[in-house]
Coordinates of C-alpha atoms in Angstrom, one line a residue:
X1436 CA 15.2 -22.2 -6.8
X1437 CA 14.7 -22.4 -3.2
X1438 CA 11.8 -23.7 -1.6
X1439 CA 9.6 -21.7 0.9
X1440 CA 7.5 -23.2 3.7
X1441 CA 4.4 -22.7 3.2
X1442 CA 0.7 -22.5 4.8
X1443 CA -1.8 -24.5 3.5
X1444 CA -5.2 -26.0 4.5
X1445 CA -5.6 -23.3 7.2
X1446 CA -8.3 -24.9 9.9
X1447 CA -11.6 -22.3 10.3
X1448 CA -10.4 -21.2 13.7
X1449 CA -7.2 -20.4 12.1
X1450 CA -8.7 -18.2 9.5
X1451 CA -10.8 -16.8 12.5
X1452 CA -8.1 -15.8 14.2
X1453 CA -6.6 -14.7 11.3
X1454 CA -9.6 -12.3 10.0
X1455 CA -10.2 -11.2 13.4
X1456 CA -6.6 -10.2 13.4
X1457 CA -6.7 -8.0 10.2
X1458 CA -9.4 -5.9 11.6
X1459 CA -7.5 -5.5 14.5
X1460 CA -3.6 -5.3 14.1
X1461 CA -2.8 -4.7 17.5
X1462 CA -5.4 -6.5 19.1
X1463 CA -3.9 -8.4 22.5
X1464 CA -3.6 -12.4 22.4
X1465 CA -6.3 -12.2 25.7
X1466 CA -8.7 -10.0 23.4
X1467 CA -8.5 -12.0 20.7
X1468 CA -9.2 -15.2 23.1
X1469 CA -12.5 -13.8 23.8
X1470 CA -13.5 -12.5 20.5
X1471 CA -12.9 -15.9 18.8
X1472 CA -14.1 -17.5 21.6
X1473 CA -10.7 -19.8 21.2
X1474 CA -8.2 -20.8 23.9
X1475 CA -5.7 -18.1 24.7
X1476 CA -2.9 -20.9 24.0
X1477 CA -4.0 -21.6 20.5
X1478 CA -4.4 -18.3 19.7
X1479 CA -0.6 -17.6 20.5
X1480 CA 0.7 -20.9 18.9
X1481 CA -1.8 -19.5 15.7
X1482 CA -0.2 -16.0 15.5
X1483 CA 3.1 -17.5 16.1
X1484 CA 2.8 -19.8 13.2
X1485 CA 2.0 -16.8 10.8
X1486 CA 4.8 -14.7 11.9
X1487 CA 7.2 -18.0 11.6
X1488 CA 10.3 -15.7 9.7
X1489 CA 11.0 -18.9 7.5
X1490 CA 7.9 -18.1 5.6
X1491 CA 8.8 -16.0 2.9
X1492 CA 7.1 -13.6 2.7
X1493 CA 5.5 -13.6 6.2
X1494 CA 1.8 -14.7 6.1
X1495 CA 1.5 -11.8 8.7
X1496 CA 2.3 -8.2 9.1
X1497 CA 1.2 -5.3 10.8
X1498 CA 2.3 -2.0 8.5
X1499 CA 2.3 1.3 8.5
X1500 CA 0.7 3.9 6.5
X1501 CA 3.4 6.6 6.4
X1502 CA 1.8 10.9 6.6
X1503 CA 3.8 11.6 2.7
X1504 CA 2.9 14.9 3.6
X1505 CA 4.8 14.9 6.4
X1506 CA 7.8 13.4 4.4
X1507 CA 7.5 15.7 2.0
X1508 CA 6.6 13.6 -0.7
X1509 CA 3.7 13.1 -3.4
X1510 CA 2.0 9.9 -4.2
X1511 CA 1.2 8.9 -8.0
X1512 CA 0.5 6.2 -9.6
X1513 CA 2.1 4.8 -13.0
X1514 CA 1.0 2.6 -15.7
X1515 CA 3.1 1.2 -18.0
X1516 CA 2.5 -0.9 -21.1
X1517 CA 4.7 -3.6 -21.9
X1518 CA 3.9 -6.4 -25.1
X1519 CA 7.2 -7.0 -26.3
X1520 CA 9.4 -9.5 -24.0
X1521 CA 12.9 -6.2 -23.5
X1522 CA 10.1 -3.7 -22.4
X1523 CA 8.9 -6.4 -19.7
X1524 CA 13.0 -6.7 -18.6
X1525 CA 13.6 -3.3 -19.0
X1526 CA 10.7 -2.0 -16.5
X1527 CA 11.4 -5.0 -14.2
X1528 CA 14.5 -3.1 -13.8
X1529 CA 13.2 0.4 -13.2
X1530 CA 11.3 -0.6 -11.0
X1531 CA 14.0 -2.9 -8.8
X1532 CA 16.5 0.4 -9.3
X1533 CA 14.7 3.6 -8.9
X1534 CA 14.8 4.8 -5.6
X1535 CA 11.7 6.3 -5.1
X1536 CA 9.2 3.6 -6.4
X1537 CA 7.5 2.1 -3.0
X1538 CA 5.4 -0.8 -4.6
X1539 CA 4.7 -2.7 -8.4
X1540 CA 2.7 -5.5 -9.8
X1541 CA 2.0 -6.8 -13.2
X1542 CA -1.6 -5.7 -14.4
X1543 CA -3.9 -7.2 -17.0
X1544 CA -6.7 -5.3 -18.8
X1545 CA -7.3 -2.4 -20.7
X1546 CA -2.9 -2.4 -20.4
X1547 CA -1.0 -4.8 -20.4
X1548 CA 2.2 -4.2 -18.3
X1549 CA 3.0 -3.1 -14.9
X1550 CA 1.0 -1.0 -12.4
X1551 CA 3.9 1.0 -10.2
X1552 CA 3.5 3.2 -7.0
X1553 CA 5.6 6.2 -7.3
X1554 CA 6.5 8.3 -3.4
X1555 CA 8.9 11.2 -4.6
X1556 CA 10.3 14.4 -3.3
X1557 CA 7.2 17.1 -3.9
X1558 CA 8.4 18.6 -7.1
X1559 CA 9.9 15.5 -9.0
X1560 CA 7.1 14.1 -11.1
X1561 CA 8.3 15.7 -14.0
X1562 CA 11.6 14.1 -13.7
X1563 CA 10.1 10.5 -13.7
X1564 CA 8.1 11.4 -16.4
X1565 CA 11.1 12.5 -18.6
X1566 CA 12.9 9.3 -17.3
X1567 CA 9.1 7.4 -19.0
X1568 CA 9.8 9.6 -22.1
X1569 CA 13.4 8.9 -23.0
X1570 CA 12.1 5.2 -22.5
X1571 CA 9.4 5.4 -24.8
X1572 CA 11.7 6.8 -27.3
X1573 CA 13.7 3.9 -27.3
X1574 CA 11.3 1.6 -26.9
X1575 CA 12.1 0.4 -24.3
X1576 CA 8.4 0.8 -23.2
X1577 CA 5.0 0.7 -25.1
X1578 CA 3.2 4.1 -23.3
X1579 CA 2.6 5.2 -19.7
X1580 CA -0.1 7.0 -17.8
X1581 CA 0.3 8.9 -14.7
X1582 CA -2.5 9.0 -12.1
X1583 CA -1.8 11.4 -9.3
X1584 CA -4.0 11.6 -6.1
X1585 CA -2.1 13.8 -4.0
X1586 CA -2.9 12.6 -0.3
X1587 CA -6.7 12.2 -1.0
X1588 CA -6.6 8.5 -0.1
X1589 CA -9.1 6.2 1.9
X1590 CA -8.0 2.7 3.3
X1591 CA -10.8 0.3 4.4
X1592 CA -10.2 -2.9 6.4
X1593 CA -12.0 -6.5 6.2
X1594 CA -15.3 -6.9 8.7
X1595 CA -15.4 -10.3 10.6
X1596 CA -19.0 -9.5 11.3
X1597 CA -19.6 -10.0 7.7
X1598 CA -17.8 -13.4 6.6
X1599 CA -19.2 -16.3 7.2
X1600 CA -17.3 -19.3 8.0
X1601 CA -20.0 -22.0 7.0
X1602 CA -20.4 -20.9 3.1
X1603 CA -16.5 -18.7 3.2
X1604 CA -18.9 -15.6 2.1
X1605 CA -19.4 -12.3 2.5
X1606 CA -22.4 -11.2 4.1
X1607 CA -22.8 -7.9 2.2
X1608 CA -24.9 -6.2 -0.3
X1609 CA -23.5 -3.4 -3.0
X1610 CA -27.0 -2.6 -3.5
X1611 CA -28.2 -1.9 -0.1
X1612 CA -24.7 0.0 0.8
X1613 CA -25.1 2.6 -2.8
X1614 CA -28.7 3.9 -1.1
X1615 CA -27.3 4.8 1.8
X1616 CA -27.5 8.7 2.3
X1617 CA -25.4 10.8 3.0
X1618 CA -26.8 14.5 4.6
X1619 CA -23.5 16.4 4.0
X1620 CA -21.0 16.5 1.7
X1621 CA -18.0 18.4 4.0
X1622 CA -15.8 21.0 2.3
X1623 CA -12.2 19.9 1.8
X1624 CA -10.0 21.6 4.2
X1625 CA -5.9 22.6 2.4
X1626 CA -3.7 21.5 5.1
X1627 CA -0.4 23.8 5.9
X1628 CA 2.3 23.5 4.2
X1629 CA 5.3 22.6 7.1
X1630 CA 6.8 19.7 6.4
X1631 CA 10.2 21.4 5.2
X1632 CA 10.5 22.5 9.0
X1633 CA 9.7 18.6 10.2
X1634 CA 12.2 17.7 7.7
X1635 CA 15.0 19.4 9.1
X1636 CA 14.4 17.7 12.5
X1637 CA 15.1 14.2 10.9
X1638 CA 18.5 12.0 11.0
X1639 CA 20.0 8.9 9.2
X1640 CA 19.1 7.4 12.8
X1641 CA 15.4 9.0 13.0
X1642 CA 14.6 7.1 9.3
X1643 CA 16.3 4.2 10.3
X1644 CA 13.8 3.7 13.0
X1645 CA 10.4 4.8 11.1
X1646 CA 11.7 2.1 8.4
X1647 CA 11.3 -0.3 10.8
X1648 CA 8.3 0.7 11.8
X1649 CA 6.9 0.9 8.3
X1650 CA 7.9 -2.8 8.0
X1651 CA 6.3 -4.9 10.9
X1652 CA 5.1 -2.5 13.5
X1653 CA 3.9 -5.5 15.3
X1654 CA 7.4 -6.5 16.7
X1655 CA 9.1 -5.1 19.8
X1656 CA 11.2 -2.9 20.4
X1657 CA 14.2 -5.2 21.3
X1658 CA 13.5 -6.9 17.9
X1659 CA 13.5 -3.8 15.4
X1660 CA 16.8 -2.1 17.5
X1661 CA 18.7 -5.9 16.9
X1662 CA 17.7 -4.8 12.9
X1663 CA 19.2 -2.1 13.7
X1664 CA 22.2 -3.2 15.2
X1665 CA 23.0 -5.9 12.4
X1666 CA 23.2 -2.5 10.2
X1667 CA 26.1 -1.5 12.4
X1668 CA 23.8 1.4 13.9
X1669 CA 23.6 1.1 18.1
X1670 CA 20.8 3.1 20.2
X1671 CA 19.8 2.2 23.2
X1672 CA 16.0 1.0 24.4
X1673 CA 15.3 4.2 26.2
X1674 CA 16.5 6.8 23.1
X1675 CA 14.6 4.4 20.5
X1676 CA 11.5 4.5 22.3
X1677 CA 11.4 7.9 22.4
X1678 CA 12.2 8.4 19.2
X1679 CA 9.6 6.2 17.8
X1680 CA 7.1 7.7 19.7
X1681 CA 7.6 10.9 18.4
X1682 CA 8.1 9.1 14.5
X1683 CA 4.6 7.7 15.0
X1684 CA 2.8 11.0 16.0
X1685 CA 4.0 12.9 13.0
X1686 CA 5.1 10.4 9.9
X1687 CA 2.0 7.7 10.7
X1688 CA -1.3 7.5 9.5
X1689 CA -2.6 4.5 10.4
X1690 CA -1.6 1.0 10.6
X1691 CA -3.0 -2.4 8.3
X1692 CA -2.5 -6.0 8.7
X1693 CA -1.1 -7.4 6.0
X1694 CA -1.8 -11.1 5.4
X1695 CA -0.2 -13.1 2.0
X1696 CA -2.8 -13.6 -0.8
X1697 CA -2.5 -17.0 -0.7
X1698 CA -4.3 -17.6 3.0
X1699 CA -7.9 -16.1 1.5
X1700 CA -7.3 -17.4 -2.4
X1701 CA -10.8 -17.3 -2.5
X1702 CA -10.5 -13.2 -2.9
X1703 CA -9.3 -11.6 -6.5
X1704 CA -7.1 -8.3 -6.6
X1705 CA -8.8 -6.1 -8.8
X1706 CA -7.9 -2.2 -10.0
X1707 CA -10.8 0.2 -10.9
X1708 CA -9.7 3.4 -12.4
X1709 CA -12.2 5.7 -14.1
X1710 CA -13.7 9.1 -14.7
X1711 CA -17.1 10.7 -13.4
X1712 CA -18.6 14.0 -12.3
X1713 CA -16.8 15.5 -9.5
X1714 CA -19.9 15.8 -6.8
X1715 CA -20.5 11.8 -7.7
X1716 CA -16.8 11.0 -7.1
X1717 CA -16.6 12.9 -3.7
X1718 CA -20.0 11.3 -3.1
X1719 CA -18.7 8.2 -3.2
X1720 CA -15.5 9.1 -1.0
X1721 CA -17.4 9.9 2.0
X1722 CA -19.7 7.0 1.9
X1723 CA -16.7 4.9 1.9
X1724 CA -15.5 6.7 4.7
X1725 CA -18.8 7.0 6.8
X1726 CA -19.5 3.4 5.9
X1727 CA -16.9 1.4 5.6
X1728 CA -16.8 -1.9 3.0
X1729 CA -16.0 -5.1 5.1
X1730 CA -13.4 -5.4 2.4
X1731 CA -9.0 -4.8 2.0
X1732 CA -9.3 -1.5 -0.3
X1733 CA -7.3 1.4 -1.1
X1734 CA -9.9 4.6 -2.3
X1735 CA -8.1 7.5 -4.0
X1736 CA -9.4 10.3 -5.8
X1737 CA -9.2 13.6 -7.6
X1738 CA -11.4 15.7 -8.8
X1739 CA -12.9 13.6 -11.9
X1740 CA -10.8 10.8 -11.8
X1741 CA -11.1 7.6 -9.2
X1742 CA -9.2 4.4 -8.4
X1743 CA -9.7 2.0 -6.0
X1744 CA -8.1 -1.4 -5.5
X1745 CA -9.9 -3.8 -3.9
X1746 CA -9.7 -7.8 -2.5
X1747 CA -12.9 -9.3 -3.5
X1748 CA -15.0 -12.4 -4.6
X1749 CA -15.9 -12.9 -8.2
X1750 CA -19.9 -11.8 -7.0
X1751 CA -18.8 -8.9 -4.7
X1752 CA -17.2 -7.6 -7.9
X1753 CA -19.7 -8.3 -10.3
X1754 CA -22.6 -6.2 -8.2
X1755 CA -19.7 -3.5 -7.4
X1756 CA -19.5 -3.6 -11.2
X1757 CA -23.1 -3.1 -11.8
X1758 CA -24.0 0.2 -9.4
X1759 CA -20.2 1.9 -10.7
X1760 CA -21.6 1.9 -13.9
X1761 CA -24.2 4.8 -13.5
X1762 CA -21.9 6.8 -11.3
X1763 CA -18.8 6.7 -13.7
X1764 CA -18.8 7.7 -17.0
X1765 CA -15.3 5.5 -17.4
X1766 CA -14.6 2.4 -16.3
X1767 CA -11.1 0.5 -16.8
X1768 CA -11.0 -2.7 -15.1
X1769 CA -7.8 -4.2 -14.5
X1770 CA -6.6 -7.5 -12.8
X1771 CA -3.7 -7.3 -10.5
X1772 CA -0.9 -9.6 -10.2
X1773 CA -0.7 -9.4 -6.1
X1774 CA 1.1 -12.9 -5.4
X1775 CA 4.0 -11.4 -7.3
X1776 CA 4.0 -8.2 -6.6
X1777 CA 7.0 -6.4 -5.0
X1778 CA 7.2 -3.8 -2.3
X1779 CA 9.8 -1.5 -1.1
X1780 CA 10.6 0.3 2.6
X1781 CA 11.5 3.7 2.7
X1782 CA 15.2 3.8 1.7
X1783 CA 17.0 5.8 4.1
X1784 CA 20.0 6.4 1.8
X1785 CA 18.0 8.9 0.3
X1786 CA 18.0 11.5 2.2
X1787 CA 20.5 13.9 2.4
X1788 CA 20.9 14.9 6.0
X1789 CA 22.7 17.8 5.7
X1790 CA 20.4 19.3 3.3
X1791 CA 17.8 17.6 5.4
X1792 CA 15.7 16.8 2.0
X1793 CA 15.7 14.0 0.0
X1794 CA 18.2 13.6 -2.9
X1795 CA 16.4 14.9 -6.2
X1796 CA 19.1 15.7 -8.7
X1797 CA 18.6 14.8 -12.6
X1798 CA 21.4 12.4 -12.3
X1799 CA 20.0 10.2 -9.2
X1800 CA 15.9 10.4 -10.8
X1801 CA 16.8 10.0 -13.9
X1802 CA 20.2 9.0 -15.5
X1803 CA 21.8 6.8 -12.8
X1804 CA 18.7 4.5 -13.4
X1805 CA 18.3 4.6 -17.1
X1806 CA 22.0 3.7 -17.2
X1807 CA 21.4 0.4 -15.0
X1808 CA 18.6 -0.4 -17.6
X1809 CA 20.4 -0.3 -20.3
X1810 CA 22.9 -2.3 -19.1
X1811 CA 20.7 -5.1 -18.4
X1812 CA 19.4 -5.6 -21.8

C-alpha cells in the first residue's frame, strides 16, 4: 500500500484559517489576512499547504453544488443492508460501476451496510430499483430502502463566530435555536419544467468543463483547461471562460468548501432519517434556512419524511437528539463512515449528445452493471 502525506498537529492559526475558509470558499488571501488577523504570507503558505496535490485526498476543496433540475436528473437516496461478507463485495462493486451513483459510505445503525447517493436521468428510479430487486433475489444483498427528496434540499456551512479556539467548542445552543419563531411558513412554489430545452444546448465539451468545476472550483482557469487538455480535448482561455460562465448561471447552486475529516476529528458524521407531521417537518426546513446551524449539514425533506446529515460533537448531537424527539415521531440514527467514503464527478460519458439526454437504456442501468457484479464474486 502506498503511503499518503499527511496533516497532522494543525497549529490554531492554521485551523483558523482553515474554518474561516470553509465559511468562505472564495474568500481572497488579503480578506482572509484581516479576518484572522494573520500575516497575508502565512495565510498563503497555509492555503497552499492544504491544497498540496500530494495529499490524497486534498485537505482542501472548494465544490460545487450542481442545479439536478437543470440536468435533468433526480436525487435519492439508497440504503442497503449488508451482514454477510459477498453482499459487502458485491455492493462495493455497484457502487464503483454504476454510472449514475455520485457519492457512498458505509453506515452503522438501525442498517448495517452502505448509505449510497443516487443522481439519475428523471424517470429511472424504477430501473435501479429493479437492479436492487434482482440483487435481493440472489442474495447478493440483505434489503434496500429508497429515500427520495426530489430537489427539496438545504445545505448549511460551519460559523467561525461560534468555535472557540481555547476549549475547540462550539458556542451554540439546540435549545435556544428550537424557540426561535418563525411568523410565516411560505407556500412551496413548482418550478417549470425546461430543462429538456437546456439539455439540448449541452456538448461532450460543455460537461467536460462543468466537471471540472464540480471538482475544485477554487483553481484557475489555466489549471482546469491543462485537465482538460491531458484528456486530449483543446479550448482555448477565451471560449472556456465563456463557457463556464454560462455553466455556472444555469447548472450551479452554490458552492462548499470541502475539508478532509481528519483536520476537525474532534466532529462525528452522523445521519438522521425519520418521520413527523408534515407542518413540523417544513417547520423545521425554514428555520434551518432563516437561521442557519454553525454546523457542515445537508437538510432534505419530503412531505413526512426528513434526513439530515450533519458534522457534529458528541454534545451538539446529544441536545439535537433531545428537542428531535418531540418533533419526529421516527427517529433512525445512523453513524457514517466519512473517512472512507467515496465520491464520484459527473461522468460525461453519459450523455448522449446526439440525443442530447443522458443514456437510460435497461442494458446500461441495469444489466451491464449486474454483469460486472457477478463477475467479481
Amino acid at each position: 500500500m502506498i503511503k499518503r502525506p499527511k496533516l497532522r498537529n494543525l497549529k490554531q492559526e492554521e485551523l483558523k484559517i482553515l474554518m474561516e475558509f470553509q465559511e468562505n470558499p472564495f474568500i481572497t488571501f488579503e480578506e482572509l489576512a484581516q479576518k484572522t488577523k494573520i500575516s497575508k504570507s502565512v495565510v498563503f503558505r497555509t492555503i497552499k499547504k492544504f491544497e498540496d496535490p500530494s495529499l490524497k485526498p486534498a485537505y482542501l476543496t472548494i465544490v460545487a453544488i450542481p442545479n439536478l433540475r437543470a440536468l435533468n436528473f433526480e436525487n435519492f437516496e439508497v440504503f442497503v443492508e449488508a451482514e454477510q461478507t459477498h453482499q459487502i463485495k458485491s455492493i462495493i462493486t455497484l457502487c464503483e460501476e454504476h454510472p449514475y451513483i455520485w457519492y457512498y459510505a458505509r453506515c452503522y445503525g438501525k442498517i448495517n451496510g452502505f448509505s449510497i447517493q443516487y443522481r439519475t436521468p428523471k424517470g429511472t428510479r424504477h430501473q435501479i430499483q429493479e437492479l436492487l430487486d434482482i440483487l435481493k433475489t440472489k442474495n447478493l444483498i440483505q434489503n434496500y430502502y429508497v429515500l427520495n427528496f426530489e430537489e427539496n434540499v438545504i445545505y448549511t456551512h460551519p460559523q467561525v463566530k461560534n468555535w472557540d479556539m481555547e476549549t475547540l467548542s462550539w458556542n451554540f445552543d439546540w435549545n435556544e435555536w428550537f424557540l426561535k419563531k418563525i411568523e410565516k411558513i411560505p407556500i412551496q412554489q413548482q418550478q417549470k419544467n425546461r430543462e429538456k430545452r437546456l439539455l439540448t444546448n449541452l456538448k461532450q465539451i460543455d460537461l467536460l468543463i462543468l466537471k471540472e468545476l464540480l471538482r475544485n472550483s477554487r483553481r484557475k482557469n489555466i489549471e482546469m483547461i491543462q485537465c482538460m487538455k491531458t484528456n486530449g480535448w483543446e479550448i482555448s482561455q477565451q471560449q472556456f471562460s465563456k463557457k463556464a460562465n454560462y455553466l455556472k448561471e444555469v447548472f450551479i447552486l452554490d458552492y462548499r468548501a470541502e475539508i478532509h475529516p481528519e483536520t476537525l476529528d474532534i466532529l462525528t458524521p452522523v445521519l438522521l432519517w425519520g418521520r413527523g407531521e408534515q407542518e413540523e417537518i417544513l417547520k423545521l426546513a425554514v428555520k434551518i434556512k432563516h437561521f442557519p446551524i454553525p454546523f457542515i449539514s445537508t437538510f432534505k425533506y419530503n412531505k413526512t419524511l426528513v434526513y439530515w446529515y450533519l458534522h457534529l460533537s458528541t454534545f451538539q448531537l446529544a441536545e439535537l437528539l433531545l428537542n428531535l424527539r418531540p418533533i419526529l415521531s421516527e427517529i433512525h440514527f445512523f453513524f457514517i463512515d466519512f473517512p472512507h467514503s467515496e465520491k464520484f464527478s459527473l461522468e460525461t460519458s453519459n450523455f448522449n449528445e446526439n440525443q442530447h439526454d443522458w443514456i437510460q437504456t435497461d442494458q446500461f442501468i441495469i444489466y451491464d452493471v449486474l454483469e460486472k457484479i457477478l463477475k467479481s464474486r
